[in-house]
Amino acid sequence: MTNEKTLPENLRGVHFHFVGIKGTGMVALVEILNSRGAKITGSDVSEHFYTDDVLDSLGIKALPFSRSNITPSVNYVIYSSAYSAEKNPDLIEAASRGIPMMLYSEALGAISRTAYSCGVCGVHGKTTTTGLCGTILEDLDLPSQVLAGSVIASFGNSCTMTSPLCKSSDHHYFVAETCEYQRHFMAFFPQKIILTSVESDHQDYYPTYNDIRDAFVDYIMRLPHGGTLIYCADDKGACETAEIARSKRSDIRFIPYGEKAEGDYSLKIGKVSAGKHAFSLACTGELSIRVPGDHNVRNAAAAVALCRELLAEDKKNPADYTKKIAASLEKFRGGKRRSEIVARAVSPCGQEIIVIDDYGHHPTAVASTLAGYRDFYRGHKIIVDFMSHTYTRTAALLDEFASSFSSADSVIINKIYASAREDASAAPVTGKILAEHTAKKHPDVTYAAEFEEAAECALKKLSVPSGPKYPDGYVFVTMGAGDNWKAGKLLLEKLKNLGCEVKL
């Protein structure tokens, strides 16, 4: 599938109306278009999301859905796939007026055609890797824009980074998180691609591993002659995908990174000390990051590789920028719902509680993220509240999910967060079934369907001293792509009501 929708090169004064403007990706696109001088309006539901803060900072307020939102000045309508062109009033009116309409993925693809663009893809690690790329690029003398799929702390709590050099340059580099679901990334026009991982996921759209693997192969085929694939040599699926692509396109440059890689981006993972995770690359020597997990070290290696390759593309010597890259990596603090520390509190028995929220929703991501916490927070007892996302994924990967919590000391499992595209009543699995399977593999598992019950369960566990094995207290993690962050919020309210100190 090749998308040929285009946008004007000069967007100053062009009026875009966004339907579903509060979506994370949509807000990121709003930031990009706003930075290029476009006029933005948008509509969405009234419920408050964290993206409202980003919109407020731009002076944009989401309107209720209405045909009256489509005024004569609207030039383009960009809409989320969550809304139907046949049912949403804004989209119905736009269609009746003949206004060009684009899905988010199509608009992102149109923007990618106006720059030297790089796509970050993979089943895991897309957002963090993109955030790391932007954090590095902001400090390099390259005119660049970066779009991530979440708010990134080092982007000034926004979803995008725009280099100051973009104002004085007609040519710039664009790095964007690109999504495999429903082959959305096939609308993107990449010059370089980072591939972090490939394994079975989105079973409602890709019933088999081969289906999703082949989608990534097709995306790589969109690279132009002499394009570059930077792929994780430690991920079996990424390696297999790269080999299939190599058999089809000998003109592509294949650059591996990881512990199993040879060449510039051969990785050695070091130890955690004083809140830093050390590692080294063959081309840079010692580096470190301040976010937990070997998986994030690999994400950092991928980001370093892309940034160095862009420097070379710009006729600069990457070796001259090693110190800047090292300093930039240490500024990275993660993204919204990506190992995000939402609060620090004191337990009823006087111990520290670090409350973290994370988007991990695939067994591999759950296991690697918790293993990272276990290494990073060695003196803390770990309690995880997990909400599985989609019945199809849970059913297809039930055993893998049940085995993914070994690094946690206690596990609380909520009901499954259903997708609107699923029939939950016909599903062969429930949150309770997941908890029962997990209990066969883990000694401390509680099923708490609702968040109030989960918060009460967590409070009871946190009210007991963590014991001599964990002298530093507790880490409490809400994990999943659903809305169980609300369980963490309820827990903090309960702690406050008990008179415990809570710092947000």
Short mmCIF file of C-alpha atoms in Angstrom, two decimals:
data_model
loop_
_atom_site.label_atom_id
_atom_site.label_comp_id
_atom_site.label_asym_id
_atom_site.label_seq_id
_atom_site.Cartn_x
_atom_site.Cartn_y
_atom_site.Cartn_z
CA MET A 1 0.00 0.00 0.00
CA THR A 2 1.46 3.36 -1.01
CA ASN A 3 -0.22 6.51 0.25
CA GLU A 4 0.00 9.48 -2.12
CA LYS A 5 -1.72 12.12 0.01
CA THR A 6 0.32 15.29 0.22
CA LEU A 7 0.46 18.57 2.10
CA PRO A 8 1.83 21.96 1.01
CA GLU A 9 5.52 22.47 1.79
CA ASN A 10 4.66 25.83 3.36
CA LEU A 11 2.06 25.25 6.08
CA ARG A 12 1.99 28.79 7.47
CA GLY A 13 -1.64 29.87 7.86
CA VAL A 14 -3.06 26.55 6.65
CA HIS A 15 -6.07 25.60 8.81
CA PHE A 16 -6.15 22.01 10.10
CA HIS A 17 -9.06 20.63 12.12
CA PHE A 18 -8.30 17.53 14.22
CA VAL A 19 -11.07 15.07 15.08
CA GLY A 20 -9.99 13.20 18.24
CA ILE A 21 -7.40 15.87 18.99
CA LYS A 22 -6.62 14.57 22.50
CA GLY A 23 -5.05 11.35 21.25
CA THR A 24 -1.35 11.18 22.03
CA GLY A 25 -0.26 10.82 18.41
CA MET A 26 -2.71 13.50 17.33
CA VAL A 27 -1.33 15.97 19.87
CA ALA A 28 2.18 15.25 18.65
CA LEU A 29 1.07 16.03 15.10
CA VAL A 30 -0.59 19.22 16.36
CA GLU A 31 2.75 20.29 17.84
CA ILE A 32 4.58 19.63 14.58
CA LEU A 33 2.07 21.54 12.46
CA ASN A 34 1.85 24.38 15.00
CA SER A 35 5.65 24.75 14.90
CA ARG A 36 5.38 25.17 11.12
CA GLY A 37 2.88 28.01 11.43
CA ALA A 38 -0.38 26.17 10.78
CA LYS A 39 -3.70 27.20 12.34
CA ILE A 40 -5.15 24.40 14.53
CA THR A 41 -8.62 23.62 15.82
CA GLY A 42 -9.90 20.30 17.09
CA SER A 43 -12.68 18.32 18.71
CA ASP A 44 -12.90 15.46 21.19
CA VAL A 45 -14.77 14.09 24.18
CA SER A 46 -15.03 16.22 27.35
CA GLU A 47 -13.07 13.84 29.61
CA HIS A 48 -9.75 15.32 30.76
CA PHE A 49 -6.57 13.63 29.51
CA TYR A 50 -2.95 14.45 30.17
CA THR A 51 -2.74 15.66 26.58
CA ASP A 52 -5.08 18.54 27.53
CA ASP A 53 -2.07 20.12 29.25
CA VAL A 54 -0.11 20.06 25.98
CA LEU A 55 -3.04 21.59 24.10
CA ASP A 56 -3.46 24.26 26.79
CA SER A 57 0.21 25.21 26.40
CA LEU A 58 -0.48 25.85 22.70
CA GLY A 59 -3.65 27.84 23.41
CA ILE A 60 -5.90 25.19 21.88
CA LYS A 61 -9.13 23.98 23.49
CA ALA A 62 -10.87 20.84 22.29
CA LEU A 63 -14.41 21.51 21.11
CA PRO A 64 -17.36 19.09 21.40
CA PHE A 65 -18.00 17.12 18.22
CA SER A 66 -20.28 19.18 15.97
CA ARG A 67 -20.85 19.90 12.30
CA SER A 68 -20.42 23.60 13.17
CA ASN A 69 -16.70 22.98 13.86
CA ILE A 70 -16.11 22.72 10.11
CA THR A 71 -15.97 26.37 9.12
CA PRO A 72 -15.21 27.74 5.64
CA SER A 73 -11.61 28.42 6.71
CA VAL A 74 -10.78 24.73 7.32
CA ASN A 75 -8.35 23.47 4.67
CA TYR A 76 -7.68 19.92 5.92
CA VAL A 77 -9.25 17.55 8.44
CA ILE A 78 -7.07 15.01 10.24
CA TYR A 79 -8.88 12.31 12.18
CA SER A 80 -8.20 9.43 14.52
CA SER A 81 -9.06 5.92 13.39
CA ALA A 82 -11.26 5.71 16.50
CA TYR A 83 -13.88 7.85 14.70
CA SER A 84 -16.04 6.86 11.76
CA ALA A 85 -16.40 9.09 8.72
CA GLU A 86 -20.00 7.89 8.50
CA LYS A 87 -20.95 8.68 12.11
CA ASN A 88 -18.84 11.56 13.43
CA PRO A 89 -20.56 14.93 12.77
CA ASP A 90 -17.32 16.80 12.07
CA LEU A 91 -16.29 14.23 9.46
CA ILE A 92 -19.76 14.11 7.90
CA GLU A 93 -19.70 17.88 7.45
CA ALA A 94 -16.13 17.89 6.10
CA ALA A 95 -17.07 15.25 3.53
CA SER A 96 -20.14 17.21 2.45
CA ARG A 97 -17.91 20.27 1.87
CA GLY A 98 -15.32 18.25 -0.05
CA ILE A 99 -12.54 19.13 2.41
CA PRO A 100 -9.52 16.80 2.15
CA MET A 101 -9.49 14.32 5.06
CA MET A 102 -6.57 12.24 6.30
CA LEU A 103 -6.15 9.61 8.94
CA TYR A 104 -3.42 10.41 11.48
CA SER A 105 -1.11 7.88 9.82
CA GLU A 106 -1.74 9.42 6.38
CA ALA A 107 -1.01 12.94 7.65
CA LEU A 108 2.18 11.73 9.32
CA GLY A 109 3.17 10.13 6.03
CA ALA A 110 2.49 13.35 4.14
CA ILE A 111 4.70 15.28 6.57
CA SER A 112 7.44 12.68 6.20
CA ARG A 113 7.65 13.44 2.48
CA THR A 114 8.68 17.04 3.21
CA ALA A 115 11.91 16.12 5.08
CA TYR A 116 14.72 13.58 5.36
CA SER A 117 12.63 11.22 7.46
CA CYS A 118 13.47 8.30 9.74
CA GLY A 119 10.93 5.86 11.16
CA VAL A 120 11.30 4.13 14.53
CA CYS A 121 9.38 0.84 14.58
CA GLY A 122 9.11 -2.43 16.50
CA VAL A 123 6.72 -4.28 18.77
CA HIS A 124 8.53 -2.87 21.84
CA GLY A 125 10.51 0.24 22.62
CA LYS A 126 9.30 2.61 19.89
CA THR A 127 8.38 5.53 22.13
CA THR A 128 11.44 5.35 24.37
CA THR A 129 13.82 4.99 21.43
CA THR A 130 12.20 7.94 19.66
CA GLY A 131 12.42 9.99 22.86
CA LEU A 132 16.11 9.13 23.19
CA CYS A 133 16.70 10.16 19.57
CA GLY A 134 15.07 13.53 20.18
CA THR A 135 16.95 14.12 23.41
CA ILE A 136 20.26 13.58 21.58
CA LEU A 137 19.32 15.49 18.42
CA GLU A 138 18.30 18.57 20.38
CA ASP A 139 21.95 18.98 21.38
CA LEU A 140 23.44 18.35 17.94
CA ASP A 141 23.90 20.97 15.22
CA LEU A 142 21.38 19.32 12.93
CA PRO A 143 18.05 20.94 11.98
CA SER A 144 15.66 18.27 13.24
CA GLN A 145 12.14 17.55 14.41
CA VAL A 146 11.15 14.46 16.39
CA LEU A 147 7.67 13.06 17.06
CA ALA A 148 7.13 10.48 19.81
CA GLY A 149 4.02 8.54 20.74
CA SER A 150 3.92 9.97 24.25
CA VAL A 151 4.91 13.00 26.29
CA ILE A 152 8.69 12.94 26.82
CA ALA A 153 10.09 14.65 29.92
CA SER A 154 13.24 15.86 28.17
CA PHE A 155 11.10 17.41 25.40
CA GLY A 156 9.76 19.85 28.00
CA ASN A 157 6.84 17.49 28.71
CA SER A 158 5.60 17.56 25.14
CA CYS A 159 5.40 14.89 22.45
CA THR A 160 7.78 16.57 20.04
CA MET A 161 11.19 18.19 19.84
CA THR A 162 11.93 20.92 17.32
CA SER A 163 15.55 21.98 17.00
CA PRO A 164 16.12 25.76 17.00
CA LEU A 165 18.08 25.26 13.77
CA CYS A 166 14.85 24.39 11.93
CA LYS A 167 13.95 28.10 11.83
CA SER A 168 17.00 28.93 9.74
CA SER A 169 17.10 25.88 7.49
CA ASP A 170 14.92 24.75 4.59
CA HIS A 171 16.32 21.20 4.90
CA HIS A 172 15.70 19.27 8.08
CA TYR A 173 15.64 15.77 9.52
CA PHE A 174 12.40 14.27 10.81
CA VAL A 175 12.34 11.27 13.18
CA ALA A 176 8.98 9.74 14.06
CA GLU A 177 7.58 6.78 15.92
CA THR A 178 5.77 4.66 13.32
CA CYS A 179 3.17 2.06 14.24
CA GLU A 180 2.73 -1.43 12.82
CA TYR A 181 -0.95 -1.80 13.79
CA GLN A 182 -3.12 -2.14 10.69
CA ARG A 183 0.06 -1.40 8.70
CA HIS A 184 -0.19 2.29 9.57
CA PHE A 185 3.54 2.73 8.99
CA MET A 186 3.06 1.97 5.29
CA ALA A 187 2.00 5.60 4.80
CA PHE A 188 5.43 6.82 6.00
CA PHE A 189 8.32 7.67 3.67
CA PRO A 190 11.53 6.71 5.51
CA GLN A 191 15.14 7.23 4.49
CA LYS A 192 16.32 5.29 7.54
CA ILE A 193 14.48 2.88 9.85
CA ILE A 194 15.18 1.67 13.38
CA LEU A 195 13.74 -1.81 14.02
CA THR A 196 13.76 -2.66 17.75
CA SER A 197 11.86 -5.96 17.86
CA VAL A 198 9.46 -8.26 16.04
CA GLU A 199 7.21 -10.85 17.66
CA SER A 200 3.57 -11.87 17.68
CA ASP A 201 1.19 -9.07 18.71
CA HIS A 202 -2.06 -7.37 17.65
CA GLN A 203 -3.57 -10.80 17.09
CA ASP A 204 -6.88 -9.27 16.01
CA TYR A 205 -5.12 -7.94 12.90
CA TYR A 206 -2.07 -10.24 12.62
CA PRO A 207 -3.29 -13.76 13.54
CA THR A 208 0.19 -15.29 13.16
CA TYR A 209 3.78 -14.24 13.80
CA ASN A 210 4.49 -14.48 10.06
CA ASP A 211 1.73 -11.95 9.38
CA ILE A 212 3.26 -9.28 11.60
CA ARG A 213 6.82 -10.12 10.53
CA ASP A 214 5.88 -9.72 6.88
CA ALA A 215 4.36 -6.32 7.61
CA PHE A 216 7.72 -5.14 8.98
CA VAL A 217 9.45 -6.56 5.90
CA ASP A 218 7.08 -4.60 3.67
CA TYR A 219 7.81 -1.43 5.65
CA ILE A 220 11.56 -1.93 5.18
CA MET A 221 10.92 -2.30 1.45
CA ARG A 222 9.74 1.34 1.47
CA LEU A 223 13.33 2.46 2.02
CA PRO A 224 14.79 4.16 -1.05
CA HIS A 225 17.85 2.88 -2.92
CA GLY A 226 20.75 3.06 -0.45
CA GLY A 227 18.43 3.51 2.55
CA THR A 228 19.45 2.27 5.99
CA LEU A 229 17.97 -0.31 8.38
CA ILE A 230 19.31 -0.14 11.95
CA TYR A 231 18.13 -3.30 13.69
CA CYS A 232 18.53 -5.04 17.04
CA ALA A 233 20.88 -8.01 16.70
CA ASP A 234 19.70 -9.28 20.11
CA ASP A 235 16.10 -9.70 18.97
CA LYS A 236 15.39 -12.91 17.06
CA GLY A 237 12.43 -11.48 15.18
CA ALA A 238 14.28 -8.32 14.17
CA CYS A 239 17.18 -10.42 12.84
CA GLU A 240 14.85 -12.69 10.87
CA THR A 241 13.02 -9.69 9.43
CA ALA A 242 16.31 -8.06 8.46
CA GLU A 243 17.51 -11.23 6.72
CA ILE A 244 14.32 -11.50 4.67
CA ALA A 245 14.67 -7.85 3.71
CA ARG A 246 18.33 -8.41 2.79
CA SER A 247 17.34 -11.25 0.46
CA LYS A 248 14.97 -8.88 -1.35
CA ARG A 249 17.06 -5.69 -1.38
CA SER A 250 20.85 -5.85 -1.61
CA ASP A 251 21.04 -2.05 -1.95
CA ILE A 252 19.92 -1.38 1.64
CA ARG A 253 22.58 -0.74 4.32
CA PHE A 254 21.99 -3.10 7.26
CA ILE A 255 23.43 -1.84 10.56
CA PRO A 256 23.05 -4.11 13.63
CA TYR A 257 23.23 -2.97 17.25
CA GLY A 258 23.28 -4.99 20.45
CA GLU A 259 25.37 -7.48 22.37
CA LYS A 260 25.33 -9.88 19.43
CA ALA A 261 26.18 -7.19 16.90
CA GLU A 262 29.51 -6.70 15.20
CA GLY A 263 30.82 -3.32 14.14
CA ASP A 264 30.40 0.19 15.51
CA TYR A 265 27.33 -0.58 17.59
CA SER A 266 28.53 -3.73 19.33
CA LEU A 267 27.14 -3.33 22.84
CA LYS A 268 28.44 -4.23 26.27
CA ILE A 269 25.94 -3.78 29.09
CA GLY A 270 27.48 -2.63 32.35
CA LYS A 271 26.25 -2.35 35.92
CA VAL A 272 23.73 -0.15 37.69
CA SER A 273 25.27 2.28 40.15
CA ALA A 274 24.10 5.54 41.72
CA GLY A 275 20.98 5.69 39.57
CA LYS A 276 22.81 5.13 36.28
CA HIS A 277 22.95 2.11 33.98
CA ALA A 278 26.36 1.94 32.33
CA PHE A 279 27.05 0.52 28.88
CA SER A 280 29.55 0.89 26.07
CA LEU A 281 29.50 0.84 22.29
CA ALA A 282 32.51 -0.03 20.16
CA CYS A 283 32.41 3.39 18.48
CA THR A 284 31.87 5.58 21.55
CA GLY A 285 33.27 3.89 24.63
CA GLU A 286 31.48 4.30 27.98
CA LEU A 287 27.97 5.79 28.11
CA SER A 288 25.12 5.65 30.63
CA ILE A 289 21.39 6.28 31.00
CA ARG A 290 19.24 7.08 34.02
CA VAL A 291 16.27 4.83 33.20
CA PRO A 292 16.10 1.17 34.27
CA GLY A 293 16.46 -1.99 32.24
CA ASP A 294 18.72 -3.71 29.72
CA HIS A 295 15.95 -3.15 27.16
CA ASN A 296 16.39 0.60 27.57
CA VAL A 297 20.15 0.26 27.16
CA ARG A 298 19.43 -1.37 23.79
CA ASN A 299 17.00 1.44 22.96
CA ALA A 300 19.75 3.94 23.78
CA ALA A 301 22.18 2.07 21.51
CA ALA A 302 19.65 2.30 18.67
CA ALA A 303 19.22 6.05 19.23
CA VAL A 304 22.97 6.63 19.28
CA ALA A 305 23.30 4.66 16.04
CA LEU A 306 20.66 6.70 14.22
CA CYS A 307 22.01 10.04 15.44
CA ARG A 308 25.56 9.15 14.43
CA GLU A 309 24.34 8.01 11.01
CA LEU A 310 22.49 11.32 10.56
CA LEU A 311 25.64 13.23 11.47
CA ALA A 312 27.50 11.29 8.80
CA GLU A 313 24.66 11.98 6.35
CA ASP A 314 25.14 15.68 7.09
CA LYS A 315 28.87 15.38 6.27
CA LYS A 316 29.91 15.67 9.92
CA ASN A 317 32.31 13.41 11.79
CA PRO A 318 30.28 11.44 14.38
CA ALA A 319 33.38 10.94 16.55
CA ASP A 320 33.45 14.69 17.21
CA TYR A 321 30.08 14.46 18.97
CA THR A 322 30.68 11.58 21.40
CA LYS A 323 30.82 13.80 24.50
CA LYS A 324 27.64 15.65 23.50
CA ILE A 325 25.83 12.36 22.89
CA ALA A 326 26.95 11.01 26.28
CA ALA A 327 25.71 14.14 28.07
CA SER A 328 22.40 14.07 26.18
CA LEU A 329 21.70 10.44 27.15
CA GLU A 330 21.96 11.31 30.82
CA LYS A 331 19.28 14.00 30.41
CA PHE A 332 16.70 11.45 29.30
CA ARG A 333 14.13 10.67 32.02
CA GLY A 334 11.61 8.60 30.08
CA GLY A 335 8.15 9.41 28.84
CA LYS A 336 4.58 9.52 30.04
CA ARG A 337 3.57 6.01 31.12
CA ARG A 338 7.07 4.70 30.28
CA SER A 339 8.58 3.83 33.66
CA GLU A 340 7.18 7.17 34.79
CA ILE A 341 7.70 7.96 38.47
CA VAL A 342 4.35 9.55 39.31
CA ALA A 343 4.90 9.99 43.06
CA ARG A 344 7.08 9.22 46.05
CA ALA A 345 5.36 8.51 49.32
CA VAL A 346 5.95 7.23 52.83
CA SER A 347 4.23 4.03 53.91
CA PRO A 348 2.19 3.73 57.15
CA CYS A 349 5.26 2.08 58.70
CA GLY A 350 7.58 4.88 57.58
CA GLN A 351 9.21 3.36 54.49
CA GLU A 352 9.72 4.84 51.04
CA ILE A 353 7.22 4.01 48.31
CA ILE A 354 8.15 4.82 44.70
CA VAL A 355 4.97 4.81 42.58
CA ILE A 356 5.61 4.09 38.88
CA ASP A 357 3.26 3.90 35.91
CA ASP A 358 4.26 1.96 32.79
CA TYR A 359 2.60 1.16 29.47
CA GLY A 360 4.06 -2.37 29.18
CA HIS A 361 1.30 -4.57 27.76
CA HIS A 362 3.06 -7.47 26.02
CA PRO A 363 4.66 -10.34 28.01
CA THR A 364 8.13 -9.53 26.73
CA ALA A 365 7.79 -5.88 27.72
CA VAL A 366 6.31 -6.77 31.12
CA ALA A 367 9.12 -9.22 31.91
CA SER A 368 11.97 -7.00 30.70
CA THR A 369 10.61 -3.88 32.40
CA LEU A 370 10.13 -5.61 35.76
CA ALA A 371 13.60 -7.18 35.45
CA GLY A 372 14.94 -3.67 34.91
CA TYR A 373 13.24 -2.45 38.09
CA ARG A 374 14.61 -5.44 40.01
CA ASP A 375 18.15 -4.45 38.99
CA PHE A 376 17.67 -0.69 39.34
CA TYR A 377 15.78 -0.71 42.66
CA ARG A 378 17.58 -3.60 44.33
CA GLY A 379 16.71 -2.58 47.87
CA HIS A 380 12.99 -2.20 47.18
CA LYS A 381 10.23 -4.79 47.30
CA ILE A 382 8.24 -4.67 44.04
CA ILE A 383 4.44 -4.83 43.85
CA VAL A 384 2.90 -4.70 40.38
CA ASP A 385 -0.73 -4.04 39.50
CA PHE A 386 -1.29 -5.32 35.96
CA MET A 387 -4.20 -4.75 33.60
CA SER A 388 -4.05 -6.77 30.41
CA HIS A 389 -5.06 -4.99 27.22
CA THR A 390 -7.37 -6.72 24.72
CA TYR A 391 -8.89 -10.17 25.03
CA THR A 392 -7.28 -11.39 21.80
CA ARG A 393 -3.76 -10.60 23.01
CA THR A 394 -4.42 -12.10 26.46
CA ALA A 395 -5.88 -15.30 25.02
CA ALA A 396 -3.11 -15.75 22.45
CA LEU A 397 -0.31 -15.12 24.98
CA LEU A 398 -1.87 -16.40 28.19
CA ASP A 399 1.02 -18.64 29.26
CA GLU A 400 3.57 -15.97 28.36
CA PHE A 401 1.73 -13.39 30.45
CA ALA A 402 1.47 -15.80 33.38
CA SER A 403 5.25 -16.29 33.32
CA SER A 404 6.20 -12.62 32.95
CA PHE A 405 6.04 -11.46 36.58
CA SER A 406 8.98 -13.35 38.10
CA SER A 407 10.88 -10.16 38.95
CA ALA A 408 7.99 -8.81 41.06
CA ASP A 409 7.46 -9.84 44.68
CA SER A 410 3.68 -9.39 44.60
CA VAL A 411 1.25 -9.34 41.68
CA ILE A 412 -2.24 -7.80 41.57
CA ILE A 413 -4.23 -8.49 38.39
CA ASN A 414 -7.24 -6.45 37.26
CA LYS A 415 -10.01 -7.25 34.82
CA ILE A 416 -9.03 -7.09 31.14
CA TYR A 417 -9.17 -3.72 29.41
CA ALA A 418 -11.29 -4.43 26.34
CA SER A 419 -10.82 -2.96 22.90
CA ALA A 420 -13.82 -1.41 21.18
CA ARG A 421 -13.16 -3.74 18.25
CA GLU A 422 -13.66 -6.89 20.37
CA ASP A 423 -16.64 -8.90 21.59
CA ALA A 424 -15.67 -9.46 25.21
CA SER A 425 -18.60 -11.84 25.82
CA ALA A 426 -17.18 -14.28 23.28
CA ALA A 427 -13.62 -14.19 24.65
CA PRO A 428 -12.13 -17.43 26.04
CA VAL A 429 -10.23 -15.59 28.77
CA THR A 430 -10.86 -13.15 31.64
CA GLY A 431 -8.70 -11.27 34.11
CA LYS A 432 -9.54 -13.89 36.71
CA ILE A 433 -8.36 -16.69 34.40
CA LEU A 434 -5.11 -14.79 33.85
CA ALA A 435 -4.68 -14.45 37.62
CA GLU A 436 -5.30 -18.18 38.10
CA HIS A 437 -2.68 -19.07 35.48
CA THR A 438 -0.21 -16.60 36.99
CA ALA A 439 -0.74 -18.08 40.46
CA LYS A 440 0.57 -21.41 39.14
CA LYS A 441 3.90 -19.72 38.40
CA HIS A 442 4.13 -17.02 41.08
CA PRO A 443 3.72 -17.37 44.88
CA ASP A 444 1.87 -14.09 45.55
CA VAL A 445 -0.97 -13.28 43.16
CA THR A 446 -4.24 -11.49 43.92
CA TYR A 447 -7.14 -10.93 41.57
CA ALA A 448 -8.70 -7.50 42.09
CA ALA A 449 -11.06 -6.78 39.22
CA GLU A 450 -11.77 -3.15 40.11
CA PHE A 451 -9.32 -0.39 40.94
CA GLU A 452 -10.73 0.37 44.39
CA GLU A 453 -10.19 -3.25 45.36
CA ALA A 454 -6.69 -3.19 43.86
CA ALA A 455 -5.74 -0.01 45.73
CA GLU A 456 -6.99 -1.47 49.01
CA CYS A 457 -5.02 -4.66 48.40
CA ALA A 458 -1.88 -2.65 47.63
CA LEU A 459 -2.31 -0.53 50.76
CA LYS A 460 -2.46 -3.65 52.94
CA LYS A 461 0.75 -4.97 51.40
CA LEU A 462 2.49 -1.60 51.76
CA SER A 463 1.45 -1.29 55.40
CA VAL A 464 3.72 -4.22 56.33
CA PRO A 465 7.50 -3.64 56.72
CA SER A 466 9.32 -4.73 53.55
CA GLY A 467 11.74 -6.90 55.55
CA PRO A 468 15.55 -7.15 55.76
CA LYS A 469 15.89 -8.36 52.15
CA TYR A 470 14.47 -5.01 50.96
CA PRO A 471 15.69 -2.33 53.40
CA ASP A 472 14.83 0.61 51.10
CA GLY A 473 11.05 0.13 51.04
CA TYR A 474 8.72 -0.48 48.10
CA VAL A 475 8.20 0.11 44.40
CA PHE A 476 4.52 0.02 43.43
CA VAL A 477 3.95 -0.25 39.67
CA THR A 478 0.76 0.11 37.68
CA MET A 479 1.42 -1.58 34.34
CA GLY A 480 -0.61 -2.00 31.16
CA ALA A 481 -2.11 -0.13 28.23
CA GLY A 482 -5.46 0.28 29.99
CA ASP A 483 -6.45 2.80 32.66
CA ASN A 484 -5.23 1.06 35.81
CA TRP A 485 -3.09 4.11 36.55
CA LYS A 486 -6.29 5.01 38.40
CA ALA A 487 -5.45 2.29 40.94
CA GLY A 488 -2.21 4.15 41.68
CA LYS A 489 -4.11 7.41 42.06
CA LEU A 490 -6.56 5.78 44.49
CA LEU A 491 -3.67 4.32 46.48
CA LEU A 492 -2.06 7.74 46.86
CA GLU A 493 -5.38 9.19 48.05
CA LYS A 494 -5.64 6.43 50.67
CA LEU A 495 -2.10 7.14 51.87
CA LYS A 496 -2.88 10.85 52.16
CA ASN A 497 -6.03 10.06 54.15
CA LEU A 498 -3.87 8.09 56.58
CA GLY A 499 -1.62 11.12 57.03
CA CYS A 500 1.27 9.63 55.02
CA GLU A 501 3.53 12.00 53.10
CA VAL A 502 2.94 11.99 49.33
CA LYS A 503 5.08 13.96 46.87
CA LEU A 504 3.78 14.13 43.28
#
